[in-house]
XYZ file of C-alpha atoms in Angstrom:
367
model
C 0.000 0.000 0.000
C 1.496 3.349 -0.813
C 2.670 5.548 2.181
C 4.046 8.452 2.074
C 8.200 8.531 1.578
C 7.524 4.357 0.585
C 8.282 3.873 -2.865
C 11.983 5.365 -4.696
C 11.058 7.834 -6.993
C 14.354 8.726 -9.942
C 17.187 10.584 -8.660
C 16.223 13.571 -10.672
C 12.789 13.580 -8.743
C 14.711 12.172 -5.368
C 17.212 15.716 -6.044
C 13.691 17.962 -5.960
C 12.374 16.475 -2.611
C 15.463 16.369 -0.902
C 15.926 20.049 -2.363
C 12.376 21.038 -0.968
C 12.436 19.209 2.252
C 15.756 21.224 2.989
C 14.114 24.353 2.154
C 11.503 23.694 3.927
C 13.496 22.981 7.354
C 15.507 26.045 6.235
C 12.131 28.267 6.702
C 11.539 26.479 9.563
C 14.542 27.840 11.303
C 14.795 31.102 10.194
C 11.102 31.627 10.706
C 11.459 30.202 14.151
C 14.621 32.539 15.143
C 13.069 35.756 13.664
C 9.736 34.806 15.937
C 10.507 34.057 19.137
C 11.576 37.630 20.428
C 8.745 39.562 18.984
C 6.469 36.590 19.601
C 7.624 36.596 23.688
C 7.352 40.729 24.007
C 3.850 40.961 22.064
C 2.454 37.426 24.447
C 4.173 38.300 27.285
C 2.801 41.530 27.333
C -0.988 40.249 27.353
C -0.355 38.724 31.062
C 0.068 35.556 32.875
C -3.139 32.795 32.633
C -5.099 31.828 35.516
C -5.256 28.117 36.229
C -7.973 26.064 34.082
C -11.473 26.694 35.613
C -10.911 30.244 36.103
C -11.430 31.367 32.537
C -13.490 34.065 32.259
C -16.645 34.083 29.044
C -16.536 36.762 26.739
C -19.521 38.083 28.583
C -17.649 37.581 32.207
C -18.777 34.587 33.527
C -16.215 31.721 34.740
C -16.062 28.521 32.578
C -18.391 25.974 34.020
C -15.702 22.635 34.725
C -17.747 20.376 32.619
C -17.799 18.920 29.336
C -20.427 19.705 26.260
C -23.188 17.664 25.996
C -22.752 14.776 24.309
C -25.742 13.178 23.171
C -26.686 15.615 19.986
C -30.248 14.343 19.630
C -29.383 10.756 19.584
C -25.427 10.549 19.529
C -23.642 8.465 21.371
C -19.833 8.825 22.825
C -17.451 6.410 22.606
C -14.186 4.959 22.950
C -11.925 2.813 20.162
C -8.670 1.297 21.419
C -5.750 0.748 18.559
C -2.251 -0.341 20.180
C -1.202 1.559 23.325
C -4.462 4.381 22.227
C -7.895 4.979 23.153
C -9.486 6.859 20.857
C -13.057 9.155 21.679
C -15.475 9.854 19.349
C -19.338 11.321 18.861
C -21.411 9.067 17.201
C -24.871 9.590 15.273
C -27.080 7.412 13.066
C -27.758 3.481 13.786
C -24.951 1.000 13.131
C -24.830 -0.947 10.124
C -25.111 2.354 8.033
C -22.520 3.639 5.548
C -19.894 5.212 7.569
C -19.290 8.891 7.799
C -16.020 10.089 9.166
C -15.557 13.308 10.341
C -11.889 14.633 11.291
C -11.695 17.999 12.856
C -8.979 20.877 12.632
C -6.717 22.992 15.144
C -7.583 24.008 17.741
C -11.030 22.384 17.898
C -12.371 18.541 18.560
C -15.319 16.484 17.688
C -17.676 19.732 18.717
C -16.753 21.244 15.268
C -18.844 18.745 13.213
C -21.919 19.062 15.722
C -24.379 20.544 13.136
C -23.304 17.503 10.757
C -23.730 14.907 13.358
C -27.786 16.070 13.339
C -27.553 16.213 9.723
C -26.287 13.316 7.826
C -27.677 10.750 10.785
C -30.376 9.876 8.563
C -28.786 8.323 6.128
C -24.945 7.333 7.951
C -23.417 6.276 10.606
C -21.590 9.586 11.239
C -18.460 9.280 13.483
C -16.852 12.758 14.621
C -13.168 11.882 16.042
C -10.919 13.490 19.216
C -7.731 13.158 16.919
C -5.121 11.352 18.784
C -3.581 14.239 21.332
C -6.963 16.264 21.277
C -10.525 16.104 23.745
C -10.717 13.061 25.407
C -8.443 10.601 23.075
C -4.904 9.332 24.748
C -2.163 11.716 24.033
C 1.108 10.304 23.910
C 3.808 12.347 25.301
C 6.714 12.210 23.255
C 6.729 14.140 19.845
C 7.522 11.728 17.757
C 4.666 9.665 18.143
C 2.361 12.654 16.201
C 4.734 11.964 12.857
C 1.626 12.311 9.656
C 2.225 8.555 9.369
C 1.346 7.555 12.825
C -1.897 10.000 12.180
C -2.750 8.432 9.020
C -2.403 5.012 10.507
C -5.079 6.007 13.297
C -7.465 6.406 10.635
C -7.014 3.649 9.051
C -7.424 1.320 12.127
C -10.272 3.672 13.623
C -12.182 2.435 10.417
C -11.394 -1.240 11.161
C -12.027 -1.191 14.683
C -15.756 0.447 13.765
C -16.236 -2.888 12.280
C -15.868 -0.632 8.863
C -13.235 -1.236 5.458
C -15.070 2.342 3.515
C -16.183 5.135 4.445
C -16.998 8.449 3.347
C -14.505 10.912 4.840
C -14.497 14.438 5.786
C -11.843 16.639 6.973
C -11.547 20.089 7.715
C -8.163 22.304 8.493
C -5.417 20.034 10.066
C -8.154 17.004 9.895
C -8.102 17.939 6.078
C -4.208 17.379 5.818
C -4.955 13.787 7.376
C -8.018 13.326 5.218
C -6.425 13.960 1.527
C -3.150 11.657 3.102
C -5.476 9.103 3.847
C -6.991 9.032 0.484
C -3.389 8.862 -1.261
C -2.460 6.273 1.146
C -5.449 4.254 1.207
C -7.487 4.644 -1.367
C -9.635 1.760 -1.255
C -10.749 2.918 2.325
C -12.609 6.447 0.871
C -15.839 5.851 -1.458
C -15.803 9.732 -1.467
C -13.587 12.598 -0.334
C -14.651 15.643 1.093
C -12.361 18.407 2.553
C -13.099 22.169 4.218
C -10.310 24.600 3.829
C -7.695 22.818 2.830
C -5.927 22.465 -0.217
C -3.842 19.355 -1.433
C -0.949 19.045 0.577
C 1.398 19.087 -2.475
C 0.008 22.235 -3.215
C 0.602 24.084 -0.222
C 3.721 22.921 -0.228
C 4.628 24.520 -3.507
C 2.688 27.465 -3.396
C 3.841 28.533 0.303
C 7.474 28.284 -1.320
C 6.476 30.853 -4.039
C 3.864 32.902 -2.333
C 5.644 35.247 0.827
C 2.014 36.445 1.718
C 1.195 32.588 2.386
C 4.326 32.303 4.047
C 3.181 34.871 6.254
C -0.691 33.494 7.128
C 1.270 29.823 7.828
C 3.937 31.557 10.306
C 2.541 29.647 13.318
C 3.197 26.628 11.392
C 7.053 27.878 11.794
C 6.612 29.466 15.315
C 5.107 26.013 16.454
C 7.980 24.345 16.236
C 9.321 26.032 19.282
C 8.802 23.920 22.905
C 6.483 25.124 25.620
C 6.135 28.917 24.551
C 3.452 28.103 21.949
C 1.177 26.174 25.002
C 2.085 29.772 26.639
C 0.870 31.764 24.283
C -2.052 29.979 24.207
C -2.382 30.300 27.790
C -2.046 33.875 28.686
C -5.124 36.315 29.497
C -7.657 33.809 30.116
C -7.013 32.343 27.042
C -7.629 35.161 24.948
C -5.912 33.924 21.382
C -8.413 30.357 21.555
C -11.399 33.346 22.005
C -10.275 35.197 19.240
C -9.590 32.598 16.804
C -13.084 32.183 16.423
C -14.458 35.480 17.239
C -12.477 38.458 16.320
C -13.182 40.027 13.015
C -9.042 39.244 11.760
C -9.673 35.235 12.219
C -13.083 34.627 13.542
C -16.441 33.734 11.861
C -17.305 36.259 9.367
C -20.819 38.755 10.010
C -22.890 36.814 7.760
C -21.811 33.595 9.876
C -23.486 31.542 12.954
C -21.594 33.163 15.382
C -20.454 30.728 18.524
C -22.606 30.415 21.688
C -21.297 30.959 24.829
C -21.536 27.395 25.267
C -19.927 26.819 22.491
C -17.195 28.867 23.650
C -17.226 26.975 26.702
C -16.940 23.640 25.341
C -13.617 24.666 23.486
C -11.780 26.000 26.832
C -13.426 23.466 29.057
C -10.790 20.827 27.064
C -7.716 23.266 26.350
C -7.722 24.680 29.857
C -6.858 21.651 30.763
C -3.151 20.905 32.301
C -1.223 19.828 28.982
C -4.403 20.009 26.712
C -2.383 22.186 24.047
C 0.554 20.000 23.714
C -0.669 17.156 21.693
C -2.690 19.218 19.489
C 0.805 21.279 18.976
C 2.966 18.148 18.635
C 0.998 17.631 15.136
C 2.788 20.584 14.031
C 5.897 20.020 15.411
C 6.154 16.591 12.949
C 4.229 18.534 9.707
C 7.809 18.261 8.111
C 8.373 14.585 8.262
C 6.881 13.490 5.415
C 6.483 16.746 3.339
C 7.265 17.585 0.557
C 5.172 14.144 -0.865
C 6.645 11.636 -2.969
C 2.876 10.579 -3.861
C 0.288 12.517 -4.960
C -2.368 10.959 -7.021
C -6.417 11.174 -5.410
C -8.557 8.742 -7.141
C -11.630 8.775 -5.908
C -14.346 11.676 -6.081
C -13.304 14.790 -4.454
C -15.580 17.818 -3.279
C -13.760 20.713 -2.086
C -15.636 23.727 -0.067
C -13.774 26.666 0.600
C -14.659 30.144 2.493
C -12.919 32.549 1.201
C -12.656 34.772 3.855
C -10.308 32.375 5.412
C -7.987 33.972 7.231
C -4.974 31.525 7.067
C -5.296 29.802 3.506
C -5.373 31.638 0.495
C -7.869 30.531 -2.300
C -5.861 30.469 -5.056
C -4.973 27.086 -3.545
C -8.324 25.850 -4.098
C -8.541 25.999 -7.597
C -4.401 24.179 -8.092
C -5.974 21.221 -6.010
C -8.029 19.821 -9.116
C -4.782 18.558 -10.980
C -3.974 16.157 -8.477
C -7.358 14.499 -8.296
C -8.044 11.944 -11.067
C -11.477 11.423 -10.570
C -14.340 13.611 -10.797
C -13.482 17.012 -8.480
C -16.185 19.524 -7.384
C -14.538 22.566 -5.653
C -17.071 25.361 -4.294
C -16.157 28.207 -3.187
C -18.130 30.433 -0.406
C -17.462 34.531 -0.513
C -19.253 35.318 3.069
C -17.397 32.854 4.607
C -14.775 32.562 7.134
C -11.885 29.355 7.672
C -14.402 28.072 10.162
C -16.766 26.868 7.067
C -19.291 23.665 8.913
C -19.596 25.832 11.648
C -20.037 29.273 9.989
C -22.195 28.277 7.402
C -23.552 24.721 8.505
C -26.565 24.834 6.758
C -25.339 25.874 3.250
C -22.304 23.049 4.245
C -24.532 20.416 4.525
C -26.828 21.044 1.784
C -23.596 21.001 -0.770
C -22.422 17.786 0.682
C -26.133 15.941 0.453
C -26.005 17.194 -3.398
C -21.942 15.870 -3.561
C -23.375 12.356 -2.340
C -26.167 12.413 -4.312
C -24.795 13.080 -7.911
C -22.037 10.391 -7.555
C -24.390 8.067 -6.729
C -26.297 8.768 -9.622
C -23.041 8.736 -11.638
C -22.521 5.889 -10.426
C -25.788 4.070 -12.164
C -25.364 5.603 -15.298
């Protein structure tokens, strides 16, 4: 089965990943060292975080110390064990079902793919994952064991331990990176492919090289690969950079958007408050460049691609490169009103574009 770095490409081809990977690491350093000084003065600056349980709402109240609710009109939590790993999920729609997999992004967890969980229940079994390191799934401790190929592996036995060899998958942000590496890697596992917000790996890879101004919107990429101070950051002022991400008008959910609830709010710092909550999520980072650039690249099974445009950290001219690397039929859609936070911005559009995705392939299929 092909993984990524497993098969020997020519040594002209092996000279152009071994030339990109050490460009890549070269970025990584310099970014890293031209960061960290200006990164500790501007955090530093904000003041020190109070212990988790004492962060303050945006209207003033304290954080609750409970978890979201879990049972989303029928769902059901769970817990999957692959070696050494227990694995949480949020589960919807009766067993037996085709399988829906739903992989979420940074910094977020299952909660993300709430309004799809309600949605698609009808008709799948829909599975929303805590990605190893994130909610309530184990996270190892050591940063090596959140390499892409350990990540893609998860998947893959996630599926099998759901009693499931297909499934329809879904990935959005970071969980989109996972999602189109799956599909390379394991092709015969996706019936259909479906990411938010994230372009083909390969071609963010070559367009960050060639595009400063991408370079620039993927600089905590770079300043993640620093220990502890990125948990920090996160940390300081009651957690005021998690709050933003989704609500201020730079990175948050655009005006025409479904803004977050206070619960909702709670339910994302009721997990990262936690003691060490950030550091698995950040250890995916921290391995992003061992197995980039790709040495395969080829998606073969129907892609849909939904993009909001107002995304703060990916430009969209990405969107539009991803269709050469899919050799099957590719559906990209982009969304002008909306923000990087697309299934929970704009859930009801979302959904409605993925029911008509499922729908014409399956009539393709007959024809």
């Amino acid at each position: 089965m092909a993984r990524p770095g497993a098969a020997c490409p020519p040594p002209a081809r092996r000279g152009m990943v071994a030339a990109r990977a050490l460009l890549f690491w070269a970025l990584v350093y310099s970014y890293c060292g031209s960061g960290a000084v200006p990164g500790r003065a501007r955090w530093g600056a904000l003041g020190r975080g109070r212990r988790p349980g004492s962060t303050r709402l945006p209207g003033g109240g304290a954080v609750p110390g409970r978890p979201p609710c879990r049972a989303l009109g029928g769902g059901l939590g769970g817990r999957e064990r692959r070696p050494g790993l227990r694995f949480h999920y949020v589960a919807a729609g009766e067993r037996g079902k085709p399988l829906m997999l739903l992989l979420h992004g940074f910094p977020e967890f299952w909660y993300s793919w709430r309004h799809q969980l309600r949605e698609f229940k009808s008709e799948y079994r829909v599975v929303a994952l805590d990605l190893r390191g994130y909610g309530e799934t184990d996270a190892p401790s050591h940063k090596e064991n959140y390499k892409l190929d350990c990540l893609i592996t998860d998947i893959k036995d996630i599926l099998e331990s759901l009693g499931y060899n297909k499934c329809v998958l879904i990935g959005h942000d970071w969980g989109g990176m996972i999602a189109w590496l799956v599909a390379i890697c394991y092709p015969e596992m996706v019936t259909k492919l479906i990411v938010v917000n994230f372009p083909h790996p390969s071609v963010f890879t070559e367009y960050i090289l060639r595009h400063p101004s991408q370079l620039i919107k993927s600089g905590y990429y770079f300043f993640f690969q620093m220990p502890w101070f990125p948990e920090f950051m996160f940390t300081v002022n009651d957690f005021k950079v998690l709050k933003n991400l989704f609500t201020s008008q730079a990175t948050g959910i655009g005006r025409k958007g479904c803004r977050l609830t206070a619960e909702d709010i709670e339910a994302y710092l009721y997990f990262f408050s936690q003691p060490g909550a950030l550091t698995g999520p950040i250890n995916h980072y921290r391995n992003i460049f061992s197995c980039l650039p790709l040495q395969h690249h080829e998606v073969i099974m129907p892609t849909l691609l939904l993009w909001g445009e107002r995304d703060a950290f990916m430009e969209v001219e990405m969107a539009e490169t991803t269709r050469i690397y899919v050799k099957n039929h590719f559906r990209l859609t982009i969304l002008s009103e909306a923000s990087h936070w697309l299934q929970q911005d704009q859930p009801d559009i979302v959904n409605k574009l993925i029911w008509t995705f499922l729908k014409e392939e399956t009539t393709r299929k007959r024809e």
